[in-house]
Short mmCIF file of C-alpha atoms (C1' of nucleotides) in Angstrom, two decimals:
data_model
loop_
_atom_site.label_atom_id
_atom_site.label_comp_id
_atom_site.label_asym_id
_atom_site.label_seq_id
_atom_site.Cartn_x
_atom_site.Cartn_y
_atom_site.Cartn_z
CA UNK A 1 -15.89 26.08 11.89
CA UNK A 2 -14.75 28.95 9.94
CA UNK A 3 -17.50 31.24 8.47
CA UNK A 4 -17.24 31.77 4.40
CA UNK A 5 -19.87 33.77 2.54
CA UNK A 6 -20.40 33.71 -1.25
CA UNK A 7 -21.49 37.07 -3.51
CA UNK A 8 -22.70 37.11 -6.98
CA UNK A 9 -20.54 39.67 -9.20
CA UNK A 10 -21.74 40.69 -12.13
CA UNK A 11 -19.55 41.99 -15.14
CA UNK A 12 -18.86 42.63 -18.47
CA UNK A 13 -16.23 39.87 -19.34
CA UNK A 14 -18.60 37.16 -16.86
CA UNK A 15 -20.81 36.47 -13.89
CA UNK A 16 -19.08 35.22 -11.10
CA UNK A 17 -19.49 33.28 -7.68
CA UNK A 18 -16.91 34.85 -5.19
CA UNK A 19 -16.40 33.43 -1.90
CA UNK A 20 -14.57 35.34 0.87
CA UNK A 21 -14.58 35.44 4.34
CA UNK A 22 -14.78 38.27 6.37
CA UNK A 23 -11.24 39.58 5.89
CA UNK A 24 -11.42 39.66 2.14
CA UNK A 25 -9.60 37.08 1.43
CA UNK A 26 -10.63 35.27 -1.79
CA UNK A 27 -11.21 31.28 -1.16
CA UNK A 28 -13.18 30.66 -4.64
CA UNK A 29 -13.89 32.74 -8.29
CA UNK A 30 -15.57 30.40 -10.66
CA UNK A 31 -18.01 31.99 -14.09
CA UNK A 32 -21.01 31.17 -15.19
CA UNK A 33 -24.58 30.62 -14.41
CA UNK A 34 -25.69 31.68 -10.81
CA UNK A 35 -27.67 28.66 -10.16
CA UNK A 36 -25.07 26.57 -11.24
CA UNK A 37 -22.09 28.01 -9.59
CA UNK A 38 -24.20 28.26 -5.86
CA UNK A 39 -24.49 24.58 -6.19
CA UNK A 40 -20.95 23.35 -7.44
CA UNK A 41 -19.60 25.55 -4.82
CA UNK A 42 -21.78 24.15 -1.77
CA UNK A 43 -20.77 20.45 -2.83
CA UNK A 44 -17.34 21.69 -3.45
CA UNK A 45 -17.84 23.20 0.19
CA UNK A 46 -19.35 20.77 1.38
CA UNK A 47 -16.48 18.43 1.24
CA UNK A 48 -14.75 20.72 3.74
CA UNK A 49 -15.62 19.89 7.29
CA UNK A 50 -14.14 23.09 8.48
CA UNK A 51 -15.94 25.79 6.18
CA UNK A 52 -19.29 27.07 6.59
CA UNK A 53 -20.41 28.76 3.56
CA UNK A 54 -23.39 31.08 3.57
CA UNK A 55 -24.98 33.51 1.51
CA UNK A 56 -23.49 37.23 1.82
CA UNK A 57 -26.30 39.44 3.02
CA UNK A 58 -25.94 44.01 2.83
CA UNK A 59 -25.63 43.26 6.64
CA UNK A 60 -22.39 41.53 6.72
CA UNK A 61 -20.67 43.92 4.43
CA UNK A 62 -17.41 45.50 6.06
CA UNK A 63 -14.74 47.84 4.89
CA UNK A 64 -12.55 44.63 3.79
CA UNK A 65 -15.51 42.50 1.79
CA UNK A 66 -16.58 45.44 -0.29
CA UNK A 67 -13.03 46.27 -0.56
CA UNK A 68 -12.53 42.97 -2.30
CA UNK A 69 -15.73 42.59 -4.24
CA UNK A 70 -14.90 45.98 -5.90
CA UNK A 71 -11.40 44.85 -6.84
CA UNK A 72 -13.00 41.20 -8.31
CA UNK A 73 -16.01 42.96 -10.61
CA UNK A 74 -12.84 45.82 -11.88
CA UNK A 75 -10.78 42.57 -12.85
CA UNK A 76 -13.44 40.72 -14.30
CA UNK A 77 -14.69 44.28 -16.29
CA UNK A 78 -11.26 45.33 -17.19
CA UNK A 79 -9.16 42.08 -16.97
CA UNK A 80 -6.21 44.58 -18.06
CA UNK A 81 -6.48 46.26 -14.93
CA UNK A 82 -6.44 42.72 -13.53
CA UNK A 83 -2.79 42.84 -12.29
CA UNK A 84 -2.48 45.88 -11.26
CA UNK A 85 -6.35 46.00 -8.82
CA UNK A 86 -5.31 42.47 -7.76
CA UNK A 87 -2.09 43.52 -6.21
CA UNK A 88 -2.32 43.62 -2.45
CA UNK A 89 -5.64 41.09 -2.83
CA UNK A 90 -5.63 38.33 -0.32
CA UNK A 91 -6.79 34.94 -1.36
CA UNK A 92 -5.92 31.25 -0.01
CA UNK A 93 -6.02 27.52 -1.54
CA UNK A 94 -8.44 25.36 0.51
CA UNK A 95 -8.60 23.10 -2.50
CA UNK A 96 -5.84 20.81 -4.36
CA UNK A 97 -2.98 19.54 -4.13
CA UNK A 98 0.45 20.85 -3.02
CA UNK A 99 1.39 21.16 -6.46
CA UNK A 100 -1.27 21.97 -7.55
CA UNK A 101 -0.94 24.70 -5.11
CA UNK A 102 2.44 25.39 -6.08
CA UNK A 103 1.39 26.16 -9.69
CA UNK A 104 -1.24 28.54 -8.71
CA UNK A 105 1.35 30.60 -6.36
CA UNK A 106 3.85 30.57 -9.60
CA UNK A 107 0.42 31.80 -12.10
CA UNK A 108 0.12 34.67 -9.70
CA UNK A 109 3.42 35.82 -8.77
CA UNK A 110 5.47 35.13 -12.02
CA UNK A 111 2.88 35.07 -14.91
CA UNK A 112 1.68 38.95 -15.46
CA UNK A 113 -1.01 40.81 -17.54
CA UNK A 114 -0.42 40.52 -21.30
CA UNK A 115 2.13 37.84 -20.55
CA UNK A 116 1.27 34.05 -21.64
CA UNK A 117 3.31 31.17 -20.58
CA UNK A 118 3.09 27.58 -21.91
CA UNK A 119 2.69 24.11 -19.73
CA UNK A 120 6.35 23.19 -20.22
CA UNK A 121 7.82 26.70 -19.20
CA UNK A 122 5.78 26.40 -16.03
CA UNK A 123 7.14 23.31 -15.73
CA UNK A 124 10.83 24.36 -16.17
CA UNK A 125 10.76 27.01 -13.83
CA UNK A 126 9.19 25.01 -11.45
CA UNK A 127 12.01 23.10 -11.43
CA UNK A 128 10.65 19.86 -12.78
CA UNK A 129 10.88 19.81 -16.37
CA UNK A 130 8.48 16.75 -17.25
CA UNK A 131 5.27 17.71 -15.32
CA UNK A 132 4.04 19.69 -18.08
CA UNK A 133 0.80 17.69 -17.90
CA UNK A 134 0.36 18.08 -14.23
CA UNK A 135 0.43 21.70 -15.04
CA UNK A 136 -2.28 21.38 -16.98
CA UNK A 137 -4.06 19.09 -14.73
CA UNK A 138 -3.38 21.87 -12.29
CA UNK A 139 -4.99 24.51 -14.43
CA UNK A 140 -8.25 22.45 -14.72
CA UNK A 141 -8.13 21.71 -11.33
CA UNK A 142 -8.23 25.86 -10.49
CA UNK A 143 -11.04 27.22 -7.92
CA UNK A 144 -9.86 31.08 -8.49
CA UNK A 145 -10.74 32.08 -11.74
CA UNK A 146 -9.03 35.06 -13.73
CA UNK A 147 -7.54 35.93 -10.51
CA UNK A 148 -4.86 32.85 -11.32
CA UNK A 149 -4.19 33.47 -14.64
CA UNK A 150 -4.44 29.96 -15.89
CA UNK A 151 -6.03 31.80 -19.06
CA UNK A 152 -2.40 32.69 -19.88
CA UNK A 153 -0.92 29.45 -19.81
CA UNK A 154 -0.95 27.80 -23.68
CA UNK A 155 0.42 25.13 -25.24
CA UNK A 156 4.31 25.45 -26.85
CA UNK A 157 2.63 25.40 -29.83
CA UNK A 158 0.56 28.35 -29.12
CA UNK A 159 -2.97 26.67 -29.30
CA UNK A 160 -5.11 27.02 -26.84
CA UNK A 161 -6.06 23.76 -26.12
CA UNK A 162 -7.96 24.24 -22.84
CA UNK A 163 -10.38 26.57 -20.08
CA UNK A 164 -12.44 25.42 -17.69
CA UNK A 165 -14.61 28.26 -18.32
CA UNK A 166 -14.74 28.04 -22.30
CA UNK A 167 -12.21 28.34 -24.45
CA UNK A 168 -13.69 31.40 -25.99
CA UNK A 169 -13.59 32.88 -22.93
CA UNK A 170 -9.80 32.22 -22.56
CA UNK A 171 -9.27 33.78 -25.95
CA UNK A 172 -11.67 36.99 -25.07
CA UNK A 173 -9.32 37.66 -22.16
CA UNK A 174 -6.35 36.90 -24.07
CA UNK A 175 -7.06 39.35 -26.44
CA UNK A 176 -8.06 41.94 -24.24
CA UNK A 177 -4.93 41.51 -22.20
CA UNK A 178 -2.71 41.72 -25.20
CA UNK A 179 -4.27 45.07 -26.56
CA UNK A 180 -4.29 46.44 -22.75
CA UNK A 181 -0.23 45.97 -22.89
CA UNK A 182 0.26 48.33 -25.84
CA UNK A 183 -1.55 50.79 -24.14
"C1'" DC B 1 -2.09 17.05 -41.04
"C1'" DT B 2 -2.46 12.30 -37.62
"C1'" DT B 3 -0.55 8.71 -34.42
"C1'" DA B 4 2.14 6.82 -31.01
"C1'" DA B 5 4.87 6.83 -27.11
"C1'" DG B 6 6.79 8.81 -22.92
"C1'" DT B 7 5.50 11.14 -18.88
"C1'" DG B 8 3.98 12.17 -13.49
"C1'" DT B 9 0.07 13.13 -10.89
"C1'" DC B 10 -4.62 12.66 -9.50
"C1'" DT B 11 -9.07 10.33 -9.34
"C1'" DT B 12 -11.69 6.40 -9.18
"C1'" DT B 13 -12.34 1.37 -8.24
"C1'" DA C 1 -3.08 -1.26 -4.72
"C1'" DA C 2 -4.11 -0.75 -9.40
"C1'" DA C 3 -6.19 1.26 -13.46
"C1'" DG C 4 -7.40 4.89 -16.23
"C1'" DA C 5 -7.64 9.78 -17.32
"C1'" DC C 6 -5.28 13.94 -18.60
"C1'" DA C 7 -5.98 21.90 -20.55
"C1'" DC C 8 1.48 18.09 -22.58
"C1'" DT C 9 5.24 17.35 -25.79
"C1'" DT C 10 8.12 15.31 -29.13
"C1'" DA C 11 9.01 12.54 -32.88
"C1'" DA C 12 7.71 9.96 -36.80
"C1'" DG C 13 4.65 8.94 -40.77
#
DNA sequence: CTTAAGTGTCTTT
DNA sequence: AAAGACACTTAAG
């Protein structure tokens, strides 16, 4: 049984759920309502035999939690800054698929701040041109908000026909990354 | 602009 | 095992 603890961040851009264990490594980012998210994330959770998710209390606080909780709220307050403070941030997939999974890894590594992609180019550099759909399935199916930029990810017509947090919210960050760039 | 068809994966029965 | 859903895309009215 492996011992997770969830935090309540509070910023300008969103409130967040983060879950972490004790070595700062980021299981689960999702916006919105406290009440809400504490419950989606405990049946979400609770699915998983092997996690034990608790509350995070002042008294469990180390070096490597705060480090990452102070990282999360400067992403989700300056989502420009998003890249550069999430650089070096540990985090790990406990949900999905494997490619699922393999989208995610290719959002963080290969799509940058002020960058957007589209479902098909995802695709393509994955390697398998026709799953643009499972892209977006993959998107949707995200537990790690912001921190895997499925915000960046459009269609190849340049709508933005999807977030799982509001597409107004997609656009906010959008925008905000965009002006960061020319900075 | 709207439909329709092709598409592969994931979820639900 | 099968059906239906889907944050896609392209082509055709």
């Amino acid at each position: 049984m492996f011992q997770l603890y969830y935090w309540y961040v509070q910023s300008k851009v969103a409130d967040a759920l983060l879950v972490l264990d004790e070595s700062g490594t980021i299981y689960y980012l999702s916006l919105g309502r406290w009440d809400l998210l504490v419950d989606l994330a405990k049946k979400d959770f609770g699915r998983k035999r092997e996690y034990d998710l608790s509350p995070g209390k002042e008294r469990f606080k180390n070096k490597m939690i705060t480090r990452t909780i102070t990282h999360v709220k400067q992403a989700l307050d300056h989502p420009l800054k998003a890249s550069v403070s999430c650089k070096g941030l540990k985090y790990k997939f406990v949900f999905g698929t494997a490619l699922q999974k393999d989208v995610w890894t290719f959002l963080i590594e290969r799509v940058g701040c002020g960058e957007t992609s589209t479902y098909s180019e995802v695709a393509k550099q994955l390697g398998r041109p026709c799953i643009a759909r499972q892209v977006g399935q993959a998107c949707e199916a995200n537990k790690i908000a912001v921190i895997v930029p499925c915000h960046r990810i459009v269609s190849v017509s340049g709508d933005l026909t999807g977030y799982r947090w509001g597409l107004n919210l997609k656009k906010y960050l959008l925008a905000l990354e965009k002006h960061a760039d020319q900075t």
